[in-house]
XYZ file of C-alpha atoms in Angstrom:
438
model
C 7.578 40.677 -35.078
C 9.651 43.746 -36.138
C 13.475 43.588 -36.549
C 13.967 46.445 -34.125
C 12.257 44.582 -31.307
C 14.251 41.475 -32.040
C 17.484 43.459 -32.018
C 16.491 44.889 -28.594
C 15.948 41.514 -26.992
C 18.992 40.140 -28.674
C 21.330 42.780 -27.285
C 19.594 42.415 -23.968
C 20.521 38.799 -23.909
C 24.196 39.656 -24.826
C 24.271 41.932 -21.779
C 22.695 39.335 -19.486
C 24.891 36.427 -20.309
C 28.109 38.032 -18.963
C 26.263 38.892 -15.738
C 25.087 35.288 -15.252
C 28.652 34.028 -16.050
C 30.032 36.266 -13.353
C 27.454 34.987 -10.908
C 28.497 31.434 -11.572
C 32.184 32.422 -11.284
C 31.403 34.121 -7.989
C 29.915 31.082 -6.376
C 32.547 28.843 -7.993
C 35.292 30.808 -6.300
C 33.579 30.143 -2.900
C 34.181 26.445 -3.350
C 37.600 25.371 -1.748
C 40.230 25.229 -4.546
C 37.782 25.984 -7.296
C 38.645 28.588 -9.819
C 36.082 30.246 -11.927
C 38.370 30.181 -15.047
C 38.476 26.260 -14.679
C 34.827 26.078 -15.052
C 34.389 28.839 -17.771
C 37.106 27.161 -19.840
C 34.540 24.928 -21.376
C 34.227 26.926 -24.522
C 37.605 25.432 -25.629
C 36.865 22.098 -23.953
C 33.541 21.524 -25.671
C 35.316 21.931 -29.108
C 37.414 19.023 -28.201
C 34.500 16.627 -27.374
C 33.646 13.960 -29.859
C 29.964 13.407 -30.937
C 28.339 10.358 -29.289
C 27.499 8.901 -32.740
C 30.246 10.156 -34.856
C 29.477 13.210 -36.919
C 26.030 12.295 -38.013
C 24.502 14.826 -35.581
C 26.469 17.805 -36.960
C 24.354 20.219 -38.905
C 23.269 23.854 -39.210
C 20.967 24.866 -36.385
C 18.553 27.731 -35.634
C 18.230 28.920 -31.969
C 15.978 31.199 -30.019
C 18.015 34.103 -28.506
C 15.865 34.035 -25.359
C 15.662 30.319 -24.912
C 18.890 28.641 -26.058
C 17.387 25.185 -25.423
C 15.001 25.747 -28.353
C 16.958 24.355 -31.291
C 15.727 23.150 -34.658
C 17.307 22.473 -38.136
C 14.970 24.888 -39.992
C 13.946 28.525 -39.550
C 10.891 29.363 -37.561
C 9.580 30.894 -34.409
C 10.135 30.015 -30.717
C 7.054 28.137 -29.376
C 7.918 29.806 -25.960
C 8.131 33.522 -26.562
C 7.368 33.713 -30.305
C 10.579 35.240 -31.477
C 12.222 34.611 -34.696
C 14.956 31.880 -34.550
C 18.445 32.872 -35.333
C 20.829 30.887 -37.420
C 23.906 29.737 -35.571
C 26.107 30.700 -38.540
C 28.083 27.328 -38.477
C 27.571 23.798 -38.029
C 26.584 22.918 -34.606
C 26.309 19.654 -32.584
C 24.296 20.425 -29.492
C 25.100 17.005 -27.984
C 28.771 17.937 -27.555
C 27.865 21.148 -25.530
C 29.488 20.859 -21.984
C 32.448 21.716 -19.911
C 35.694 20.132 -18.840
C 36.684 19.643 -15.164
C 40.082 18.190 -14.284
C 40.426 15.337 -11.729
C 41.910 17.679 -8.986
C 38.942 20.112 -9.392
C 36.425 17.229 -9.172
C 37.944 16.005 -5.872
C 37.848 19.579 -4.353
C 34.162 19.914 -5.482
C 33.332 16.634 -3.793
C 31.957 15.368 -7.130
C 30.738 11.800 -7.301
C 29.832 9.629 -10.243
C 27.492 6.696 -10.570
C 27.057 4.138 -13.389
C 23.936 3.682 -15.238
C 22.944 0.039 -14.630
C 19.828 -2.167 -14.491
C 18.026 -2.702 -11.241
C 14.933 -4.561 -10.103
C 12.460 -1.744 -9.668
C 8.670 -1.200 -8.744
C 6.586 1.807 -8.513
C 5.612 2.630 -4.875
C 2.031 3.419 -4.493
C 1.339 5.474 -1.348
C -2.181 5.303 -0.096
C -4.170 4.475 3.108
C -6.294 1.642 4.299
C -9.169 0.900 6.815
C -9.018 -2.041 9.018
C -12.199 -4.141 8.663
C -13.741 -7.326 9.893
C -12.758 -10.514 8.049
C -16.266 -11.418 6.813
C -15.238 -15.048 6.553
C -14.965 -15.138 10.345
C -18.476 -13.936 10.983
C -20.864 -16.331 12.604
C -24.377 -16.008 13.752
C -25.906 -17.305 16.968
C -29.520 -18.430 16.822
C -31.679 -20.541 19.422
C -32.235 -24.123 18.613
C -35.578 -24.212 20.168
C -38.616 -21.981 20.638
C -38.792 -19.899 23.744
C -38.328 -16.447 25.482
C -35.118 -14.618 26.225
C -35.179 -14.076 29.890
C -31.627 -12.657 30.342
C -29.325 -11.143 27.742
C -25.677 -11.011 28.893
C -24.488 -8.926 25.831
C -25.419 -5.351 26.050
C -24.149 -3.551 22.935
C -22.325 -4.181 19.584
C -18.656 -4.024 20.045
C -18.453 -6.059 23.224
C -15.932 -8.588 23.386
C -17.022 -12.108 24.271
C -14.863 -15.104 25.066
C -15.262 -18.801 24.654
C -17.337 -20.188 27.549
C -18.996 -16.919 28.450
C -22.813 -16.868 29.064
C -24.541 -15.098 26.167
C -28.224 -15.392 27.111
C -30.577 -17.432 29.303
C -33.788 -18.838 27.517
C -37.020 -20.194 28.891
C -38.481 -22.833 26.707
C -41.544 -25.157 27.750
C -40.339 -27.856 25.229
C -36.898 -27.845 26.910
C -38.344 -28.013 30.299
C -40.439 -31.105 29.156
C -37.229 -32.716 27.810
C -35.629 -32.195 31.206
C -38.532 -33.958 32.940
C -38.267 -36.946 30.541
C -34.519 -36.952 31.026
C -35.002 -37.102 34.833
C -37.452 -39.930 34.562
C -35.017 -41.885 32.440
C -32.372 -41.441 35.071
C -34.655 -42.594 37.873
C -35.700 -45.759 35.884
C -31.950 -46.552 35.469
C -31.230 -46.080 39.174
C -34.076 -48.322 40.096
C -33.006 -50.937 37.639
C -29.403 -50.887 38.952
C -30.680 -51.133 42.662
C -32.884 -54.138 42.141
C -30.616 -55.883 39.695
C -28.806 -58.875 41.136
C -27.883 -60.611 37.909
C -26.190 -58.589 35.147
C -26.856 -61.033 32.429
C -29.702 -61.970 30.135
C -32.707 -59.631 30.094
C -31.344 -57.267 32.793
C -28.293 -56.684 30.799
C -30.249 -55.898 27.656
C -32.600 -53.588 29.609
C -29.548 -51.667 31.219
C -28.028 -51.311 27.777
C -31.324 -49.922 26.287
C -31.317 -47.350 29.050
C -27.800 -46.390 28.497
C -28.398 -45.883 24.803
C -31.480 -43.770 25.510
C -29.538 -41.558 27.879
C -26.797 -40.932 25.240
C -29.404 -40.031 22.638
C -31.143 -37.608 25.056
C -27.853 -36.018 25.961
C -27.124 -35.464 22.293
C -30.600 -33.721 21.821
C -29.713 -31.475 24.661
C -26.409 -30.713 23.044
C -28.106 -29.795 19.752
C -30.238 -27.378 21.862
C -27.097 -25.611 23.225
C -27.553 -27.124 26.615
C -24.011 -27.245 28.062
C -22.451 -30.165 29.909
C -22.426 -28.213 33.051
C -26.225 -27.746 32.884
C -26.771 -31.540 32.303
C -24.492 -32.186 35.274
C -26.555 -30.004 37.434
C -29.894 -31.701 36.237
C -28.338 -35.148 36.955
C -27.086 -34.290 40.346
C -30.225 -32.401 41.700
C -32.870 -34.253 39.619
C -34.614 -31.027 39.051
C -35.558 -29.130 35.931
C -33.809 -25.739 35.133
C -36.432 -23.238 33.861
C -33.791 -20.504 32.508
C -31.230 -22.598 30.537
C -27.895 -20.579 30.064
C -26.361 -20.715 26.573
C -22.503 -20.269 26.396
C -20.297 -18.754 23.536
C -18.504 -21.521 21.610
C -15.830 -19.013 20.159
C -14.265 -15.820 21.052
C -14.732 -12.499 19.150
C -16.513 -9.248 18.958
C -20.265 -8.746 18.886
C -21.142 -6.912 15.657
C -24.908 -7.191 15.855
C -27.685 -7.822 18.362
C -30.927 -8.915 16.998
C -33.116 -9.359 20.107
C -33.802 -7.918 23.606
C -34.735 -9.398 26.889
C -38.331 -10.688 26.743
C -38.463 -11.387 23.008
C -39.994 -14.611 21.806
C -37.522 -16.407 19.571
C -37.472 -19.524 17.241
C -34.690 -21.208 15.417
C -35.227 -18.738 12.625
C -34.256 -15.704 14.859
C -30.709 -14.331 14.583
C -29.872 -13.387 18.099
C -26.301 -12.322 17.702
C -23.437 -11.796 15.117
C -19.992 -12.359 16.266
C -16.722 -11.816 14.489
C -13.445 -13.477 15.233
C -10.657 -10.849 14.641
C -7.738 -13.297 14.788
C -7.524 -12.185 11.082
C -8.620 -8.794 9.627
C -9.183 -7.255 6.418
C -7.423 -3.985 5.370
C -9.449 -2.326 2.700
C -7.072 -0.090 0.649
C -8.228 2.986 -1.279
C -6.899 3.389 -4.710
C -7.171 6.524 -6.929
C -7.695 6.611 -10.698
C -4.005 7.205 -11.374
C -3.061 4.268 -9.254
C -5.421 1.757 -10.570
C -3.556 0.824 -13.578
C -0.442 -0.029 -11.591
C -1.886 -2.315 -8.903
C -2.349 -6.012 -9.572
C -3.103 -9.058 -7.278
C -0.109 -10.382 -5.601
C 1.802 -7.088 -5.381
C 3.955 -6.677 -2.096
C 2.196 -4.393 0.509
C 3.700 -2.794 3.560
C 1.425 -1.506 6.204
C 2.546 0.958 8.897
C 0.617 2.211 11.835
C 1.125 5.909 12.564
C 1.710 6.965 16.143
C 1.345 3.476 17.507
C 4.878 2.124 17.660
C 3.849 -1.097 16.014
C 6.288 -2.620 13.580
C 5.047 -2.545 10.035
C 3.234 -5.587 8.490
C 3.924 -7.043 5.122
C 1.749 -9.114 2.915
C 0.458 -9.519 -0.706
C -2.585 -7.793 -2.192
C -5.448 -10.361 -2.242
C -7.608 -8.774 -4.925
C -8.904 -5.505 -6.175
C -12.585 -4.953 -6.155
C -14.052 -4.612 -9.686
C -16.205 -1.584 -8.950
C -15.442 2.106 -8.587
C -17.140 4.420 -6.178
C -19.002 6.993 -8.341
C -18.936 9.718 -5.728
C -15.236 9.624 -5.061
C -13.983 7.848 -8.133
C -11.890 5.426 -6.087
C -11.682 1.753 -5.969
C -10.724 -0.601 -3.142
C -8.310 -3.505 -2.874
C -7.973 -5.945 -0.004
C -5.291 -7.301 2.141
C -5.722 -10.028 4.716
C -3.367 -9.966 7.787
C -2.939 -11.810 10.988
C -4.216 -10.165 14.281
C -3.264 -12.686 16.811
C -2.562 -10.057 19.534
C -6.013 -8.523 18.773
C -4.302 -5.034 18.583
C -5.821 -4.097 15.160
C -9.234 -2.806 15.720
C -11.759 -2.624 12.990
C -12.292 0.938 11.883
C -8.655 2.074 12.410
C -6.789 3.824 9.621
C -3.344 2.707 8.465
C -0.735 3.915 5.991
C -0.141 1.569 2.980
C 2.623 1.240 0.485
C 2.257 -1.007 -2.462
C 5.230 -2.120 -4.548
C 3.791 -2.594 -7.963
C 5.033 -4.149 -11.221
C 8.508 -5.334 -10.233
C 10.699 -5.268 -13.313
C 14.265 -4.949 -14.347
C 14.968 -1.475 -15.699
C 17.767 1.014 -16.365
C 18.078 3.326 -13.546
C 20.278 6.159 -11.991
C 20.398 7.624 -8.425
C 17.645 10.155 -7.851
C 20.166 12.947 -7.052
C 21.599 12.508 -10.575
C 18.301 13.810 -12.263
C 18.093 17.514 -12.714
C 14.329 18.495 -12.802
C 13.422 21.574 -14.812
C 10.286 23.041 -16.301
C 11.525 21.944 -19.770
C 12.124 18.430 -18.752
C 14.789 16.227 -16.971
C 18.342 15.873 -17.783
C 21.623 14.468 -16.273
C 25.207 15.493 -16.578
C 26.940 12.734 -18.529
C 30.605 12.071 -17.710
C 33.015 11.396 -20.668
C 36.698 10.809 -20.948
C 39.088 13.473 -20.092
C 36.953 15.107 -17.429
C 34.245 16.275 -19.882
C 30.697 16.624 -18.859
C 27.703 17.326 -20.875
C 23.992 17.822 -20.181
C 21.834 15.027 -21.685
C 17.955 15.202 -21.756
C 16.406 11.989 -20.385
C 12.968 10.541 -20.123
C 12.276 9.139 -16.643
C 9.875 6.401 -15.394
C 8.997 5.112 -12.084
C 10.769 5.786 -8.906
C 11.804 3.125 -6.419
C 13.576 4.054 -3.231
C 16.689 6.167 -4.244
C 16.490 5.091 -7.890
C 14.889 6.715 -10.888
C 14.083 4.661 -14.060
C 15.646 5.959 -17.343
C 13.458 5.153 -20.267
C 15.282 7.051 -22.920
C 18.567 9.215 -23.218
C 21.146 6.969 -21.685
C 22.670 3.537 -22.184
C 23.796 0.994 -19.647
C 27.460 1.547 -18.654
C 27.350 5.245 -19.022
C 28.472 7.486 -15.989
C 26.484 10.391 -14.628
C 27.243 12.993 -11.900
C 25.321 12.494 -8.719
C 26.768 15.515 -6.780
C 27.881 18.914 -8.067
C 25.750 18.400 -11.148
C 23.798 21.641 -10.684
C 26.870 23.690 -10.878
C 28.127 21.771 -13.900
C 24.735 22.262 -15.635
C 24.541 25.927 -14.975
C 28.125 26.413 -16.477
C 27.457 24.248 -19.403
C 24.293 26.097 -20.216
C 25.914 29.561 -20.055
C 28.792 28.373 -22.161
C 26.516 26.905 -24.734
C 24.554 30.309 -24.828
C 27.634 32.263 -25.321
C 28.815 30.031 -28.132
C 25.507 30.405 -29.901
C 25.499 34.178 -29.497
C 29.048 34.441 -30.953
C 28.159 32.272 -33.949
C 24.990 34.305 -34.571
C 26.891 37.536 -34.980
C-alpha cells in the first residue's frame, strides 16, 4: 500500500476524531449536571492508572490508524482493512486506557456498579413440545369368547368413555348355552331348597355342592366380561340374554377401533384401544445446537400459550437416542400429571429446559457491551477510574451472563451508563495513539 494513501487515511482519522469527541461532549452536556470536560479529562486520568499486573504489560505497540482496537507488539498489517500498522512511538499499556469520573458526576449520571460474583447458573434452552399419549396407559379391549358384534356404542377414535359405560353388545351361541346351564343350576338349587326339611347330612352336602358350582359358573361369566347386572337379570327372570352388553372397566379416550357392527370376533380380535390421559407425555423437540446441553433430570418448565393455565414444572425423563434425518432434530420426553384432563394429546406447548446447573462467575446482563469485535465491560477501579476490559462470555441465565475469561471475582463493573463511558474511553485512547504516532 502506498505511503500517500496511508497518509490520506491517517489525516482523515485525525479530522474525524475531534468531530466524534464533540459529539460525545454534546450528548454528555445534555445529562443533568454532566460537563463534557469532566469526561474528556480522561487523557490525564489514564496516565495516573496503575496496570492490573504491575508494569509487566507495558511495551511498545503498533496500532491501526483506522481501527484503534487492533494492537500488537510487532509491525504488520491490519487484518480488517489491510493498512500498515503505525508504531505508537512510546511504551503503551492498553489495559490502563480509560477515563476518570468523580463521585458527584457518577451520581448525576445515575451510574450503578455491580460486583463480579459466583452464581448458580444454567443455560435456558427454549423450544416447544407436543402433548402425546402416555403409552404405558394404553390398554386393549378384546372379546373373551367367539361371537358377533351386534351393537357398537363407540363411534369414532377420540371419543371419551367412562368406567361403567357400554362399549358393545355381543351375540355368542356359547355364551347363550352357558346361560341355559346356569339357569338349570339355579332351578335345581331352588327345588332342593323347597323340598329340603333336614339341613344336615346328605342334603347339606348337596346344597354345598350346588353353591360351589354356582360360584364357579359366575366366575366363568366374569371372565367372559358378563357384568354383575347382567347376571342379576338372568337370575331374576330365569331367561337367557342373547345380546350381552360389555361395559368399560376404565375411563379414557378411544384411540383405535378395530371392528364394526356385524363383524365376527374371537378372543384374538382387538376391538378397541383406549388411553387413560390422567398422565400424558410431552415430546420435546431439540435442535442440533441444543442436544449437547440437555441431560436426563434437567428441570423443565412448560407453559401453555393463550390458555391462562399456570405453568407446569418437572424433570426431563430421557432423550431419545435417534435423530430425525429430515429435520435433524431429536426428541426428549417429559411425563406430567393431567388429573383435570385439560391437556389434550396433539396440543403444542412452550418449553424451557434449565440445563447443566453449575457455579460460575457472572455479571448482570446490562454490564456486557456487545460489539462486532467481541464483548467488554467497564471495569471500575479506585478513584473513579473506569477502563474497558474485553471479556469472554458463556451461558445466560435470567439476568446474569457467565464470564469465562477477563474478570476475577470481587471486581466491580458498571451496569448503567457504561455505553457513554465506553465511547469516551475509546475516543480518548484513539487520540492518545494518534498523538504518540506523530
